[in-house]
Short mmCIF file of C-alpha atoms and ligand atoms in Angstrom, two decimals:
data_model
loop_
_atom_site.label_atom_id
_atom_site.label_comp_id
_atom_site.label_asym_id
_atom_site.label_seq_id
_atom_site.Cartn_x
_atom_site.Cartn_y
_atom_site.Cartn_z
CA MET A 1 0.00 0.00 0.00
CA ASN A 2 1.22 3.47 -0.90
CA LEU A 3 0.75 6.74 0.93
CA HIS A 4 0.57 10.30 -0.33
CA GLU A 5 3.47 12.68 0.17
CA TYR A 6 1.53 14.74 2.73
CA GLN A 7 0.69 11.59 4.72
CA ALA A 8 4.27 10.34 4.57
CA LYS A 9 5.57 13.70 5.79
CA GLN A 10 3.06 13.78 8.64
CA LEU A 11 4.32 10.39 9.80
CA MET A 12 7.96 11.40 9.35
CA VAL A 13 7.55 14.48 11.53
CA GLU A 14 6.09 12.28 14.27
CA PHE A 15 9.36 10.37 14.21
CA GLY A 16 11.45 13.52 14.44
CA VAL A 17 12.26 14.13 10.77
CA PRO A 18 12.06 17.87 9.96
CA ILE A 19 9.63 18.80 7.15
CA PRO A 20 8.57 22.19 5.71
CA ARG A 21 5.45 23.73 7.22
CA GLY A 22 2.46 23.05 5.00
CA ARG A 23 -1.11 21.90 4.64
CA ALA A 24 -2.89 19.47 2.33
CA VAL A 25 -6.11 20.94 0.92
CA SER A 26 -8.84 19.87 -1.49
CA SER A 27 -10.18 23.19 -2.79
CA VAL A 28 -8.84 26.48 -4.11
CA GLU A 29 -10.41 28.38 -1.18
CA GLU A 30 -8.66 26.11 1.29
CA ALA A 31 -5.40 26.58 -0.62
CA ILE A 32 -5.66 30.37 -0.22
CA ALA A 33 -6.54 30.00 3.47
CA ALA A 34 -3.56 27.68 3.96
CA ALA A 35 -1.21 30.14 2.24
CA ASN A 36 -2.46 33.00 4.42
CA GLU A 37 -1.99 30.89 7.50
CA LEU A 38 1.56 29.94 6.49
CA GLY A 39 2.38 33.61 5.84
CA GLY A 40 4.91 35.11 3.46
CA SER A 41 4.22 35.63 -0.23
CA ARG A 42 5.86 32.63 -1.90
CA TRP A 43 4.77 29.02 -1.60
CA VAL A 44 5.07 25.63 -3.26
CA VAL A 45 1.95 23.87 -4.57
CA LYS A 46 2.32 20.13 -5.02
CA ALA A 47 -0.13 17.69 -6.62
CA GLN A 48 -0.86 14.74 -4.31
CA VAL A 49 -0.88 11.59 -6.41
CA HIS A 50 0.59 8.12 -5.91
CA ALA A 51 3.39 8.65 -8.44
CA GLY A 52 6.77 10.29 -8.42
CA GLY A 53 8.20 12.40 -11.22
CA ARG A 54 5.69 15.19 -10.53
CA GLY A 55 8.35 17.89 -10.72
CA LYS A 56 9.08 17.15 -14.39
CA ALA A 57 5.35 16.79 -15.18
CA GLY A 58 4.23 20.18 -13.83
CA GLY A 59 2.91 18.84 -10.53
CA VAL A 60 5.24 20.97 -8.37
CA LYS A 61 4.81 24.71 -8.78
CA LEU A 62 6.68 27.50 -7.04
CA VAL A 63 4.31 30.46 -6.81
CA ASP A 64 4.73 34.13 -5.98
CA GLY A 65 1.63 35.90 -4.67
CA LEU A 66 -1.91 34.72 -3.98
CA ALA A 67 -3.03 35.13 -7.59
CA SER A 68 -0.49 32.67 -8.91
CA LEU A 69 -1.12 30.36 -5.96
CA GLN A 70 -4.80 30.33 -6.93
CA GLN A 71 -3.89 29.70 -10.56
CA ALA A 72 -1.62 26.78 -9.63
CA ALA A 73 -4.23 25.17 -7.37
CA GLU A 74 -6.93 25.60 -10.03
CA SER A 75 -4.71 24.06 -12.70
CA MET A 76 -4.16 20.95 -10.57
CA LEU A 77 -7.27 20.19 -8.50
CA GLY A 78 -9.79 18.00 -10.31
CA GLN A 79 -7.35 17.20 -13.12
CA ARG A 80 -5.44 14.02 -13.76
CA MET A 81 -1.67 13.93 -13.40
CA VAL A 82 0.38 11.92 -15.87
CA THR A 83 4.03 11.46 -14.89
CA GLY A 84 6.86 9.22 -16.07
CA GLN A 85 5.90 6.86 -13.24
CA SER A 86 2.11 6.77 -13.69
CA ASP A 87 0.18 4.93 -16.40
CA PRO A 88 -0.96 6.92 -19.47
CA GLN A 89 -4.42 7.71 -18.02
CA GLY A 90 -2.74 9.37 -15.05
CA LEU A 91 -4.05 9.72 -11.49
CA PRO A 92 -6.73 12.06 -10.13
CA ILE A 93 -5.52 15.10 -8.19
CA ASN A 94 -7.96 15.42 -5.28
CA LYS A 95 -5.57 17.24 -2.97
CA VAL A 96 -2.66 19.62 -3.24
CA LEU A 97 -0.05 20.32 -0.61
CA VAL A 98 0.64 24.00 0.02
CA GLU A 99 4.02 24.49 1.66
CA GLU A 100 6.34 27.24 2.70
CA ILE A 101 9.30 27.78 0.35
CA SER A 102 12.53 26.07 1.35
CA ASP A 103 15.93 27.62 0.86
CA ILE A 104 17.78 24.85 -0.98
CA GLN A 105 21.57 24.67 -0.86
CA GLN A 106 21.81 21.07 -2.02
CA GLU A 107 19.42 18.22 -2.89
CA LEU A 108 20.33 14.81 -1.41
CA TYR A 109 18.79 11.36 -1.58
CA LEU A 110 18.04 9.15 1.44
CA GLY A 111 16.14 5.87 1.24
CA VAL A 112 15.44 2.90 3.49
CA LEU A 113 14.53 -0.52 2.12
CA VAL A 114 14.90 -4.22 2.80
CA ASP A 115 17.94 -5.57 0.96
CA ARG A 116 16.92 -9.12 0.14
CA SER A 117 20.46 -10.36 -0.48
CA THR A 118 21.68 -9.35 3.01
CA ARG A 119 18.20 -9.68 4.55
CA ARG A 120 18.65 -6.38 6.35
CA VAL A 121 17.01 -3.02 6.55
CA THR A 122 19.39 -0.89 4.53
CA PHE A 123 19.92 2.84 4.22
CA MET A 124 20.92 4.22 0.82
CA ALA A 125 22.12 7.76 0.38
CA SER A 126 23.50 9.89 -2.39
CA ALA A 127 24.69 13.45 -2.76
CA ALA A 128 23.15 13.31 -6.26
CA GLY A 129 19.57 13.73 -4.99
CA GLY A 130 16.49 15.24 -6.59
CA MET A 131 16.75 13.16 -9.74
CA ASP A 132 16.08 9.54 -10.63
CA ILE A 133 18.02 7.47 -8.15
CA GLU A 134 17.71 4.46 -10.50
CA GLN A 135 19.71 6.42 -13.07
CA VAL A 136 22.39 7.32 -10.51
CA ALA A 137 22.58 3.66 -9.45
CA ALA A 138 22.93 2.50 -13.05
CA GLU A 139 25.39 5.10 -14.33
CA THR A 140 27.41 6.18 -11.30
CA PRO A 141 26.97 3.55 -8.58
CA GLU A 142 29.99 4.96 -6.72
CA LYS A 143 27.83 7.97 -5.82
CA ILE A 144 25.60 5.79 -3.64
CA VAL A 145 26.54 4.95 -0.04
CA THR A 146 24.74 2.11 1.75
CA VAL A 147 24.71 0.77 5.29
CA ALA A 148 22.89 -2.37 6.46
CA ILE A 149 21.36 -2.33 9.94
CA ASP A 150 22.01 -5.33 12.17
CA PRO A 151 18.59 -6.23 13.60
CA ALA A 152 20.07 -7.17 16.99
CA ALA A 153 22.48 -4.24 17.41
CA GLY A 154 20.26 -1.59 15.80
CA ILE A 155 21.50 1.49 13.98
CA GLN A 156 25.04 2.53 15.03
CA ALA A 157 26.56 6.00 15.27
CA TYR A 158 29.44 5.04 12.96
CA GLN A 159 26.92 4.03 10.26
CA ILE A 160 25.30 7.45 10.43
CA ARG A 161 28.77 9.07 10.19
CA LYS A 162 29.52 6.93 7.13
CA ILE A 163 26.38 8.20 5.38
CA GLY A 164 27.08 11.77 6.53
CA PHE A 165 30.60 11.58 5.17
CA GLY A 166 29.29 10.15 1.88
CA LEU A 167 26.85 13.06 1.61
CA GLY A 168 29.63 15.56 2.35
CA LEU A 169 27.91 16.93 5.47
CA ASP A 170 29.81 18.92 8.10
CA LYS A 171 29.60 18.23 11.86
CA GLU A 172 26.64 20.53 12.35
CA ALA A 173 24.52 18.95 9.60
CA GLN A 174 25.54 15.49 10.82
CA LYS A 175 23.58 16.21 14.00
CA ASP A 176 20.46 16.64 11.89
CA LEU A 177 21.31 13.47 9.98
CA TYR A 178 21.47 11.57 13.27
CA ARG A 179 17.92 12.68 14.04
CA VAL A 180 16.68 11.92 10.54
CA MET A 181 18.24 8.44 10.31
CA THR A 182 17.33 7.24 13.80
CA GLY A 183 13.80 8.57 13.21
CA LEU A 184 13.45 6.84 9.84
CA ASN A 185 14.83 3.62 11.27
CA ARG A 186 12.16 3.61 13.99
CA LEU A 187 9.47 4.61 11.52
CA PHE A 188 10.46 1.76 9.18
CA ASP A 189 10.14 -0.81 11.97
CA ASP A 190 7.13 0.58 13.81
CA LEU A 191 4.99 1.13 10.71
CA ASP A 192 6.00 -2.10 8.93
CA ALA A 193 7.21 -0.14 5.92
CA SER A 194 8.73 -1.80 2.88
CA LEU A 195 10.23 1.39 1.42
CA VAL A 196 10.82 4.88 2.77
CA GLU A 197 12.33 7.54 0.57
CA ILE A 198 13.22 11.19 0.94
CA ASN A 199 14.12 12.60 -2.46
CA PRO A 200 15.18 15.28 -2.12
CA LEU A 201 16.40 15.56 1.43
CA VAL A 202 17.63 19.14 1.27
CA LEU A 203 20.47 20.90 2.95
CA THR A 204 19.12 24.39 3.57
CA GLY A 205 21.01 27.66 3.29
CA ASP A 206 21.49 27.66 7.07
CA ASN A 207 22.93 24.12 7.01
CA HIS A 208 19.95 22.11 8.22
CA LEU A 209 18.31 19.02 6.77
CA VAL A 210 14.66 19.08 5.71
CA ALA A 211 12.60 16.38 3.95
CA LEU A 212 11.24 18.17 0.88
CA ASP A 213 9.55 15.08 -0.52
CA GLY A 214 8.40 11.92 1.24
CA LYS A 215 7.41 8.48 0.10
CA ILE A 216 6.32 5.52 2.23
CA ASN A 217 5.29 2.10 0.96
CA LEU A 218 3.77 -0.22 3.53
CA ASP A 219 4.07 -3.99 3.67
CA ASP A 220 0.60 -5.29 2.74
CA ASN A 221 1.18 -8.46 4.73
CA ALA A 222 1.50 -6.44 7.93
CA LEU A 223 -1.50 -4.13 7.40
CA TYR A 224 -3.66 -6.28 9.66
CA ARG A 225 -1.71 -4.90 12.62
CA GLN A 226 -1.64 -1.30 11.40
CA PRO A 227 -5.31 -0.25 11.53
CA ALA A 228 -4.44 3.45 11.78
CA LEU A 229 -2.44 3.26 8.55
CA VAL A 230 -5.16 1.35 6.69
CA GLU A 231 -7.30 4.47 7.26
CA LEU A 232 -4.86 6.42 5.08
CA ARG A 233 -5.60 4.29 2.01
CA ASP A 234 -6.75 6.36 -0.99
CA VAL A 235 -8.51 4.00 -3.39
CA SER A 236 -8.90 6.79 -5.97
CA GLN A 237 -5.20 6.29 -6.65
CA GLU A 238 -5.51 2.57 -7.23
CA ASN A 239 -6.63 0.66 -10.31
CA GLU A 240 -10.38 0.07 -9.82
CA LYS A 241 -10.34 -3.49 -11.10
CA GLU A 242 -7.26 -4.37 -9.07
CA HIS A 243 -9.01 -2.99 -6.01
CA GLU A 244 -12.17 -5.01 -6.65
CA ALA A 245 -10.12 -8.17 -7.26
CA HIS A 246 -8.28 -7.59 -4.00
CA GLN A 247 -11.59 -7.66 -2.12
CA TYR A 248 -12.25 -11.18 -3.41
CA ASP A 249 -8.70 -12.34 -2.68
CA LEU A 250 -7.90 -12.49 -6.37
CA ASN A 251 -4.46 -11.39 -7.52
CA TYR A 252 -5.25 -9.27 -10.57
CA ILE A 253 -2.96 -6.91 -12.44
CA ALA A 254 -4.24 -5.02 -15.47
CA LEU A 255 -2.04 -5.16 -18.60
CA ASP A 256 -2.26 -3.75 -22.13
CA GLY A 257 -3.12 -6.75 -24.34
CA ASN A 258 -6.48 -8.27 -25.45
CA ILE A 259 -6.39 -11.83 -24.07
CA GLY A 260 -7.95 -12.17 -20.64
CA CYS A 261 -6.25 -14.80 -18.48
CA MET A 262 -7.66 -16.77 -15.58
CA VAL A 263 -5.19 -19.16 -14.00
CA ASN A 264 -4.71 -20.86 -10.64
CA GLY A 265 -1.25 -20.29 -9.19
CA ALA A 266 1.05 -17.33 -9.78
CA GLY A 267 3.77 -19.43 -11.40
CA LEU A 268 1.32 -21.04 -13.82
CA ALA A 269 -0.14 -17.60 -14.55
CA MET A 270 3.32 -16.27 -15.46
CA ALA A 271 4.00 -19.30 -17.66
CA THR A 272 0.62 -18.85 -19.35
CA MET A 273 1.34 -15.20 -20.11
CA ASP A 274 4.76 -16.14 -21.51
CA LEU A 275 3.24 -18.73 -23.80
CA ILE A 276 0.57 -16.33 -25.07
CA GLN A 277 3.32 -13.89 -26.01
CA LEU A 278 5.38 -16.66 -27.58
CA LYS A 279 2.41 -17.48 -29.82
CA GLY A 280 2.18 -13.83 -30.86
CA GLY A 281 -0.61 -12.63 -28.52
CA MET A 282 -0.70 -10.13 -25.66
CA PRO A 283 -2.27 -10.80 -22.24
CA ALA A 284 -4.83 -8.27 -20.97
CA ASN A 285 -4.08 -9.13 -17.36
CA PHE A 286 -2.37 -11.28 -14.82
CA LEU A 287 -4.87 -13.15 -12.70
CA ASP A 288 -4.23 -15.80 -10.09
CA VAL A 289 -7.50 -17.14 -8.71
CA GLY A 290 -5.62 -18.97 -5.97
CA GLY A 291 -5.64 -22.52 -4.70
CA GLY A 292 -9.16 -23.19 -3.43
CA THR A 293 -10.90 -22.19 -6.65
CA THR A 294 -14.69 -22.10 -6.22
CA ALA A 295 -17.49 -21.37 -8.67
CA GLU A 296 -18.04 -18.02 -6.95
CA ARG A 297 -14.40 -16.96 -7.33
CA VAL A 298 -14.42 -18.10 -10.97
CA SER A 299 -17.54 -15.99 -11.50
CA LYS A 300 -15.99 -12.88 -9.93
CA ALA A 301 -12.82 -13.43 -11.92
CA PHE A 302 -14.80 -13.59 -15.20
CA ASN A 303 -16.60 -10.36 -14.32
CA ILE A 304 -13.38 -8.53 -13.59
CA ILE A 305 -11.73 -9.78 -16.79
CA LEU A 306 -14.80 -8.84 -18.84
CA SER A 307 -15.07 -5.34 -17.39
CA ASP A 308 -11.97 -4.57 -19.49
CA ASP A 309 -13.39 -3.87 -22.97
CA LYS A 310 -10.02 -4.52 -24.61
CA VAL A 311 -10.57 -8.24 -23.96
CA LYS A 312 -11.28 -10.16 -27.20
CA ALA A 313 -10.88 -13.70 -25.85
CA ILE A 314 -10.36 -15.45 -22.52
CA LEU A 315 -7.99 -18.24 -21.67
CA VAL A 316 -8.83 -20.28 -18.58
CA ASN A 317 -5.92 -22.43 -17.48
CA ILE A 318 -6.60 -24.46 -14.35
CA PHE A 319 -4.55 -27.24 -12.88
CA GLY A 320 -6.82 -29.32 -10.68
CA GLY A 321 -4.48 -30.56 -8.00
CA ILE A 322 -6.49 -29.87 -4.88
CA VAL A 323 -9.76 -29.03 -6.64
CA ARG A 324 -11.36 -31.50 -9.05
CA CYS A 325 -11.54 -30.59 -12.74
CA ASP A 326 -15.19 -31.66 -13.03
CA LEU A 327 -16.14 -29.15 -10.31
CA ILE A 328 -14.19 -26.41 -12.07
CA ALA A 329 -15.88 -27.30 -15.36
CA GLU A 330 -19.28 -27.04 -13.70
CA GLY A 331 -18.32 -23.64 -12.30
CA ILE A 332 -17.20 -22.39 -15.71
CA ILE A 333 -20.37 -23.67 -17.40
CA GLN A 334 -22.56 -22.01 -14.78
CA VAL A 335 -20.76 -18.67 -15.14
CA VAL A 336 -20.74 -18.67 -18.94
CA LYS A 337 -24.48 -19.49 -18.93
CA GLU A 338 -25.33 -16.78 -16.44
CA SER A 339 -23.16 -13.93 -17.56
CA ASP A 340 -23.82 -13.66 -21.28
CA ILE A 341 -20.15 -13.75 -22.28
CA GLN A 342 -19.70 -12.37 -25.80
CA VAL A 343 -16.07 -13.35 -26.35
CA PRO A 344 -14.67 -16.82 -27.06
CA VAL A 345 -13.49 -18.76 -24.02
CA VAL A 346 -10.68 -21.29 -24.37
CA VAL A 347 -10.33 -23.70 -21.45
CA ARG A 348 -7.38 -25.89 -20.61
CA LEU A 349 -7.93 -28.21 -17.68
CA GLU A 350 -5.43 -30.66 -16.29
CA GLY A 351 -5.37 -32.86 -13.19
CA THR A 352 -7.84 -34.85 -11.13
CA ASN A 353 -10.97 -35.97 -13.07
CA VAL A 354 -9.84 -34.11 -16.17
CA GLU A 355 -11.67 -36.40 -18.61
CA THR A 356 -15.02 -35.84 -16.90
CA GLY A 357 -14.31 -32.11 -16.80
CA ARG A 358 -13.59 -31.87 -20.51
CA GLN A 359 -16.62 -33.98 -21.33
CA LEU A 360 -18.85 -31.65 -19.34
CA LEU A 361 -17.50 -28.63 -21.23
CA ASP A 362 -17.89 -30.32 -24.61
CA ASP A 363 -21.46 -31.44 -23.82
CA SER A 364 -22.53 -28.07 -22.43
CA GLY A 365 -23.65 -26.72 -25.77
CA LEU A 366 -21.88 -23.46 -24.97
CA SER A 367 -19.22 -21.94 -27.18
CA ILE A 368 -16.38 -23.05 -24.95
CA ILE A 369 -13.28 -24.24 -26.76
CA THR A 370 -11.50 -27.02 -24.90
CA ALA A 371 -7.77 -27.41 -25.40
CA ASN A 372 -5.64 -30.51 -24.96
CA SER A 373 -2.49 -28.85 -23.73
CA LEU A 374 -1.27 -25.44 -22.66
CA ASN A 375 0.50 -25.08 -25.99
CA ASP A 376 -2.72 -25.87 -27.85
CA ALA A 377 -4.69 -23.50 -25.59
CA ALA A 378 -2.32 -20.60 -26.22
CA GLU A 379 -2.41 -21.15 -29.99
CA GLN A 380 -6.20 -21.33 -30.02
CA VAL A 381 -6.76 -18.26 -27.87
CA VAL A 382 -4.34 -16.16 -29.94
CA ALA A 383 -6.19 -17.27 -33.09
CA VAL A 384 -9.68 -16.45 -31.78
CA ALA A 385 -8.52 -13.12 -30.34
CA GLY A 386 -7.68 -12.00 -33.85
CA GLY A 387 -4.32 -13.57 -34.50
CA LYS A 388 -0.88 -12.15 -33.98
CA GLN A 389 -0.64 -8.54 -32.86
P1 LIG B 401 8.70 14.54 -7.46
O1 LIG B 401 9.20 15.12 -8.75
O2 LIG B 401 7.34 13.93 -7.61
O3 LIG B 401 9.69 13.63 -6.83
O4 LIG B 401 8.47 15.80 -6.46
P2 LIG B 401 9.47 16.51 -5.42
O5 LIG B 401 8.70 16.79 -4.20
O6 LIG B 401 10.71 15.73 -5.24
O7 LIG B 401 9.79 17.89 -6.11
C1 LIG B 401 10.53 17.98 -7.30
C2 LIG B 401 11.51 19.14 -7.25
O8 LIG B 401 10.82 20.37 -7.04
C3 LIG B 401 12.51 19.06 -6.13
O9 LIG B 401 13.60 18.23 -6.46
C4 LIG B 401 12.92 20.52 -5.98
O10 LIG B 401 13.94 20.84 -6.91
C5 LIG B 401 11.66 21.29 -6.36
N1 LIG B 401 11.01 21.80 -5.14
C6 LIG B 401 10.09 21.20 -4.38
N2 LIG B 401 9.78 21.96 -3.30
C7 LIG B 401 10.56 23.05 -3.36
C8 LIG B 401 10.75 24.23 -2.52
O11 LIG B 401 10.16 24.39 -1.47
N3 LIG B 401 11.67 25.14 -2.95
C9 LIG B 401 12.36 25.01 -4.10
N4 LIG B 401 13.22 25.94 -4.45
N5 LIG B 401 12.22 23.93 -4.89
C10 LIG B 401 11.34 22.97 -4.54
MN1 LIG B 402 10.90 13.55 -5.25
#
């Protein structure tokens, strides 16, 4: 689960990380009121969407005077923001963050993540902040300093000094870094985060550190014990179909192609998508209906696949290991009968009672194409979806 910048900053400040003064608002009137409350005559207006790269896409505006503040807020609120990190439809801007201007001497990068190879919470920092850290990592990896935190010993002063030295901070600024890093380390643990990023962390003109941007990703598997954070979820920023699928425990990810896929098991789903592409087709989605496939789940899965009007054909690929193929076949028949499916459905079943299952599908009188193998299924579905793309 992702949070908005304003939410991330609010959490960071609770853990002692300095942030600029500011307020998140949802209307132009509130934006003006927030600016008046903050004082001064120059502010920053920032679109609140679940995607980075807003700066380059016009989602971060420095404004001078209330008239241009109003203009900036009007140009963002109610619009959709497309950035290099969002999909082409963009994300709705329902809130903007109005902040005081910061006096930037230097933009740094500071991130915390779980390094899977060392299995440790790891801090990454770079003096080349403000831009794509992926690019820095790829082109000039020597500009990135990392330290891995020992879970038993906790964060150590020498590790903070190592990062501070890597960032070129003097003794004074290192004191701020101590606060920022110990705070982020606690935040990461206490909130069950999977990624925390401050890009840029700025060194101000008077040599202090301030988090100018903030990003927090939470570990979905730990949300059950973070009820207060679940409240911060903004479903307007999530793919509607993915959200609906999530509610039925279906793992669905929307993709660009025209062949809907319904598979049990993530590995089999990946293999199915690979084979569709190998045969010249393009999957419209990834969908793992999970182990205990029931007629109800199959029905929900069909509805979600079919709500994507790009879908020209559906491939159902089920391996009946725990569930019986005849039960799955009955479920598919029931759903196809009930839901007036207009596109061809190719079914590949394998496993327990497969012969009975196939027979049921063939005898159903419905336009269900049964396949003998995964290879056969992929070829058939690509053909009925309109051939190679
Ligand atoms: P992102 O592009 O979505 O990552 O948005 P950021 O919050 O990182 O903002 C992008 C850039 O806008 C930053 O790297 C800064 O250069 C600039 N920016 C943001 N806030 C301020 C501010 O208060 N003062 C100044 N001078 N620049 C700012
Ligand atoms: Mn940023």
